[in-house]
Coordinates of C-alpha atoms and ligand atoms in Angstrom, one line a residue:
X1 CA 0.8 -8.4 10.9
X2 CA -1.1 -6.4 13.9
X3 CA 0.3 -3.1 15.2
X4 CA 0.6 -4.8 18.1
X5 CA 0.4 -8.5 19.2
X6 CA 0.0 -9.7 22.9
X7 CA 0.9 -13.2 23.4
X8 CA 1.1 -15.4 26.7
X9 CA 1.8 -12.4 28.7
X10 CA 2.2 -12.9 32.2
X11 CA 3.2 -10.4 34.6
X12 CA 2.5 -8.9 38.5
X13 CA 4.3 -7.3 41.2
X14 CA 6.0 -10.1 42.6
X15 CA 6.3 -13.6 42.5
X16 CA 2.6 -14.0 42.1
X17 CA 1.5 -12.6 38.1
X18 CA -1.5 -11.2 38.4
X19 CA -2.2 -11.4 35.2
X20 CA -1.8 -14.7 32.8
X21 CA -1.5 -15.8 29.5
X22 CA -3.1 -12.9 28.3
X23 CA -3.5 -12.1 24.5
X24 CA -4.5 -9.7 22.7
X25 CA -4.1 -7.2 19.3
X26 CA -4.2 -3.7 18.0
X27 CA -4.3 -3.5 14.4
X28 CA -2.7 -0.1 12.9
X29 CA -5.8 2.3 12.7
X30 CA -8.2 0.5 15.5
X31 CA -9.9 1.5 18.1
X32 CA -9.1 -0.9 20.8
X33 CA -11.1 -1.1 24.6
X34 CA -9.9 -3.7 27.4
X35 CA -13.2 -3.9 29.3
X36 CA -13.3 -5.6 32.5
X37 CA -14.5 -5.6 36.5
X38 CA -12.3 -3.8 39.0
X39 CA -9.2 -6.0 39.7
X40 CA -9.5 -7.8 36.7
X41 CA -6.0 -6.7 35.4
X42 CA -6.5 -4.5 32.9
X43 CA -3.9 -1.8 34.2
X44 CA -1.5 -4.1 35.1
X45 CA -1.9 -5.2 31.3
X46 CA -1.3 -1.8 30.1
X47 CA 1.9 -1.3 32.6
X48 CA 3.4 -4.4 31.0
X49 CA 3.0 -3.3 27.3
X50 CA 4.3 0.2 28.0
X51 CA 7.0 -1.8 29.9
X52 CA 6.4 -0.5 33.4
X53 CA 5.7 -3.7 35.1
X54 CA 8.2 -6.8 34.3
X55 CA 6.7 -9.6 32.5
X56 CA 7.4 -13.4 33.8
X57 CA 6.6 -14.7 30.5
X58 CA 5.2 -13.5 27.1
X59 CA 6.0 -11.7 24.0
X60 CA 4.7 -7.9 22.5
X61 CA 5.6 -7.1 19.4
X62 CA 5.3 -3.9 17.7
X63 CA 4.8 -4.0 14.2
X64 CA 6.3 -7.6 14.0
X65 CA 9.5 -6.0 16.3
X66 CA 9.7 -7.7 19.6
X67 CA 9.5 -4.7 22.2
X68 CA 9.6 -7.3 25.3
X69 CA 13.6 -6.7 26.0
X70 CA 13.2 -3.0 26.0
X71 CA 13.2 -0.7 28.8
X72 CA 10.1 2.0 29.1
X73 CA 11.8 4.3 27.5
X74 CA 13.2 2.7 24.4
X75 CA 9.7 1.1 24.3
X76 CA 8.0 5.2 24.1
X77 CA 10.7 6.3 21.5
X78 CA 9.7 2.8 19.4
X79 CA 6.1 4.6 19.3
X80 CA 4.1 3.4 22.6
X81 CA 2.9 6.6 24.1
X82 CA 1.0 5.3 27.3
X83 CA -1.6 7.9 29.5
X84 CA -1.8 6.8 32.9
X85 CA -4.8 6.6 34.7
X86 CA -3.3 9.4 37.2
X87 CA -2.4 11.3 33.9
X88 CA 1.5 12.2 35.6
X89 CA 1.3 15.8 34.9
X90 CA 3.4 18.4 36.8
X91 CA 1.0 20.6 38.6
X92 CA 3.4 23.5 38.7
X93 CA 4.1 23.6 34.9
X94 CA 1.8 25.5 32.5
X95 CA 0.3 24.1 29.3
X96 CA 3.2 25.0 27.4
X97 CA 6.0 24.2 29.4
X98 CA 4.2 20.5 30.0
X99 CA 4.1 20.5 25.6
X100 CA 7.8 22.0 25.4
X101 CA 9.2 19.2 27.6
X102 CA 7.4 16.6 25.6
X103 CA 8.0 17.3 22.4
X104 CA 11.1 19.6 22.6
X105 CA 10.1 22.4 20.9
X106 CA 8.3 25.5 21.3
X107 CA 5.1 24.5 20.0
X108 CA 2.5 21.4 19.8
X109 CA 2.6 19.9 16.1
X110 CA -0.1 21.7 14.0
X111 CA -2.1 18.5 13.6
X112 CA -1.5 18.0 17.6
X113 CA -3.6 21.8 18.1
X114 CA -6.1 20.7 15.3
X115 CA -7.4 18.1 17.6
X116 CA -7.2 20.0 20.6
X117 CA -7.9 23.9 19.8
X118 CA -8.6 24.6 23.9
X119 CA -4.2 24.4 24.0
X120 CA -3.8 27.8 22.5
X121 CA -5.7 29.5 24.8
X122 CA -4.7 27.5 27.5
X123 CA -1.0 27.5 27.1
X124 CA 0.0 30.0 29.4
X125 CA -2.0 28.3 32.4
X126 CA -0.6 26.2 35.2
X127 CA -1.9 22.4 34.9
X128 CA -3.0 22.8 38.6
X129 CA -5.5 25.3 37.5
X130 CA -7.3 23.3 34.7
X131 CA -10.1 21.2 35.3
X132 CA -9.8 17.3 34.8
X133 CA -11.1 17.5 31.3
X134 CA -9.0 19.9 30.4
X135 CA -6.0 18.0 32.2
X136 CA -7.0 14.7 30.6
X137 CA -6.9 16.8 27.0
X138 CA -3.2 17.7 27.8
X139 CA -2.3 14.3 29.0
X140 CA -3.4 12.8 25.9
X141 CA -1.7 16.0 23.7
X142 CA 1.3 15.6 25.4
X143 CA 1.4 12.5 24.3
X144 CA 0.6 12.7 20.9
X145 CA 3.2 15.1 20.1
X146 CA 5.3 12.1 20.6
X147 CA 3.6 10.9 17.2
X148 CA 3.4 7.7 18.6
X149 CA 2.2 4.4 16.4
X150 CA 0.2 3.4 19.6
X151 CA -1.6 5.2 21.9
X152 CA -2.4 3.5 25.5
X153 CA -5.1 5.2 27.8
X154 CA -5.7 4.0 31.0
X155 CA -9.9 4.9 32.7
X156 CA -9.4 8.0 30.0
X157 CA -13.2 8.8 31.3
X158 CA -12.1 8.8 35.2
X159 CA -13.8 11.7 37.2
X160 CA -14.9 13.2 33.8
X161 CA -18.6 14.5 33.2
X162 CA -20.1 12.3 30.4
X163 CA -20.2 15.3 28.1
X164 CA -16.4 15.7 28.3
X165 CA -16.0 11.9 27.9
X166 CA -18.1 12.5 25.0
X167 CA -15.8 15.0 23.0
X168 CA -12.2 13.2 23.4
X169 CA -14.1 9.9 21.9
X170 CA -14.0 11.5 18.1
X171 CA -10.4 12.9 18.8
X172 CA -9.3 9.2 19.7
X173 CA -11.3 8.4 16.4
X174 CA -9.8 11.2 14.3
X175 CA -5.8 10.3 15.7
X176 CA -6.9 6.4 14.7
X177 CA -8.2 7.1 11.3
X178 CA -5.9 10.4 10.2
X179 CA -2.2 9.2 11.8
X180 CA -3.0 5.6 11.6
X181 CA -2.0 5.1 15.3
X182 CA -4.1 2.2 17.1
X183 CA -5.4 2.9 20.0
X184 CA -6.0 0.7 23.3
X185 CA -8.2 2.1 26.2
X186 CA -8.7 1.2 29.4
X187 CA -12.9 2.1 29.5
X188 CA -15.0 1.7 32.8
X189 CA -17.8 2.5 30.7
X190 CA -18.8 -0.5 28.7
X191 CA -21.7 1.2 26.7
X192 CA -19.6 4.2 26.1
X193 CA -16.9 2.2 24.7
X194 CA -19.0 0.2 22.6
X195 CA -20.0 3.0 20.8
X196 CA -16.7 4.1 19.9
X197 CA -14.2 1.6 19.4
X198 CA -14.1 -1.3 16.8
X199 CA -13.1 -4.0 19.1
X200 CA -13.0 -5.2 22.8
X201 CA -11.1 -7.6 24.8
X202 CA -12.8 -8.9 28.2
X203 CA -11.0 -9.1 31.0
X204 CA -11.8 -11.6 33.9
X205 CA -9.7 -12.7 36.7
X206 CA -6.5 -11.5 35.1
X207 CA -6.6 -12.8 31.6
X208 CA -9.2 -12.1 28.5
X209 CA -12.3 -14.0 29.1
X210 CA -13.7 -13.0 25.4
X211 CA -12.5 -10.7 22.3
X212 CA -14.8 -9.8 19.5
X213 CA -15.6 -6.5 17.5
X214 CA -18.3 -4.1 18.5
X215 CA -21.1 -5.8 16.2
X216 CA -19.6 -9.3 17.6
X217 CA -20.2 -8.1 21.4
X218 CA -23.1 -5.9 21.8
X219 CA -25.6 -8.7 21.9
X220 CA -23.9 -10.7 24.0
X221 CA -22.4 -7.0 26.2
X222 CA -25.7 -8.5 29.3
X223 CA -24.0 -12.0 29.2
X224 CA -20.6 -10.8 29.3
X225 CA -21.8 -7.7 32.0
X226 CA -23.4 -10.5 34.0
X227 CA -20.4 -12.9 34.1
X228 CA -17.5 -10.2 33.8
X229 CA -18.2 -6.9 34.4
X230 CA -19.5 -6.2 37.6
X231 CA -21.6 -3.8 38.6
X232 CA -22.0 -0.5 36.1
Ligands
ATP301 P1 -9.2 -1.2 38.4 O1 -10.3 -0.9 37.5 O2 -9.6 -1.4 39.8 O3 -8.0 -0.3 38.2 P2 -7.8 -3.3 36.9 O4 -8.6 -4.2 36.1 O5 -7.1 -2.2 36.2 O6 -8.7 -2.7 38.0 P3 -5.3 -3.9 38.1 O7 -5.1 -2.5 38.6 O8 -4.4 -4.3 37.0 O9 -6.8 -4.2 37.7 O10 -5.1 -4.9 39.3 C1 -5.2 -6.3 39.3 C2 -4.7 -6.9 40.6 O11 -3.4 -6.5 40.9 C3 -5.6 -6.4 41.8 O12 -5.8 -7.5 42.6 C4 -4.7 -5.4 42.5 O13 -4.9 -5.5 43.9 C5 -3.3 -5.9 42.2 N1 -2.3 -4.8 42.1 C6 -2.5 -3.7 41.4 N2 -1.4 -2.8 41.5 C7 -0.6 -3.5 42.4 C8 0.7 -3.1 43.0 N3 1.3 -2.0 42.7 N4 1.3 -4.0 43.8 C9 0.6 -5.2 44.1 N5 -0.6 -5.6 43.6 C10 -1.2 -4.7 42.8

């Protein structure tokens, strides 16, 4: 039984879905990218797992419990933490305030500050102060102090210098391998995420075009760049 299972899902913005039939997995553990050209649906994908766009048809289960019935919220506290490509953090809070409201008490877990050492120092800072790396590293601790059982980043890399993008890859590893979370990215950066993660889905026109791990993809990643994923 996968962490999480996509089945048939189908879901948009209004009567149209924009995306369809889509299926996909996350085993506990995993390292998960959805790859894919602008449009493609790969957001909209991650809205309707965390629950924040209605699906038309489909199931998600999380660890074998169907989540599909639950609202957003019941869906976080059953362990999806989702990181929006827009990271919603309050500009006016400081690093510590933005951790206290998360996880309700006065300090990040201590495994939460092993990953992310920058937090101490950083706590008593105002998130409209901190650079985007550093903003993106609170977005993802935020969430992780929720323990979750799976982690959803949306364009984790967006406006962030390769080198930055470069340091919160063997975090994501470390939370997959050390907490057993799975992990499912949104990655604009198909060579970047096919050094990292253990398995990709391809998205094309609003539903997965091809899935296959890392060692299954990278000879085929000009094919599939070619046919799927648009300019890089
Ligand atoms: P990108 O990399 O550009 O974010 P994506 O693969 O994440 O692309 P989505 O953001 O899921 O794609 O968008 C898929 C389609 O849904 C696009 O045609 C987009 O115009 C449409 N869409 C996205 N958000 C909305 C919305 N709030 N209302 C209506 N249509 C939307």
């Amino acid at each position: 039984m996968s962490l999480l299972d996509v089945r048939g899902l189908t879901a948009g913005y209004g009567a149209v879905p924009v995306v369809r039939d889509v299926g996909l997995s996350v085993e506990r553990g995993e390292l998960v990218a959805l790859l894919g050209a602008n449009g493609a649906g790969k957001t909209t994908t991650l809205l309707a797992i965390s629950g924040l766009v209605g699906l038309q048809a489909g199931e998600i289960t999380l660890d074998g419990r169907p989540v599909t019935a639950l609202t957003p919220a019941r869906r976080a506290r059953a362990g999806i933490q989702h990181v929006p490509e827009d990271r919603s953090l309050f500009p006016s809070l400081t690093v510590d305030e933005t951790i206290r409201l998360a996880c309700r008490t006065r300090r990040a877990p201590g495994w939460v500050l092993d990953l992310f050492p920058a937090l101490e120092r950083l706590g008593g800072r105002r998130v409209a102060a901190l650079s985007g790396g550093e903003q993106q590293m609170l977005a993802l601790a935020r969430a992780l102090c929720r323990d979750p059982s799976l982690l959803v980043v949306d364009e984790m890399s967006l406006g962030l210098a390769p080198l930055v993008v470069n340091a919160f890859f063997p975090v994501l590893r470390r939370v997959a391998a050390e907490r057993g979370c799975g992990v499912l990215i949104v990655e604009q950066h198909v060579h970047v995420a096919l050094r990292w993660v253990d398995r990709v889905h391809v998205m094309a026109g609003g539903t997965v075009a091809a899935s296959g791990t890392v060692e299954e993809m990278r000879p085929r990643i000009d094919e599939l760049a070619g046919a799927y994923l648009g300019p890089s």
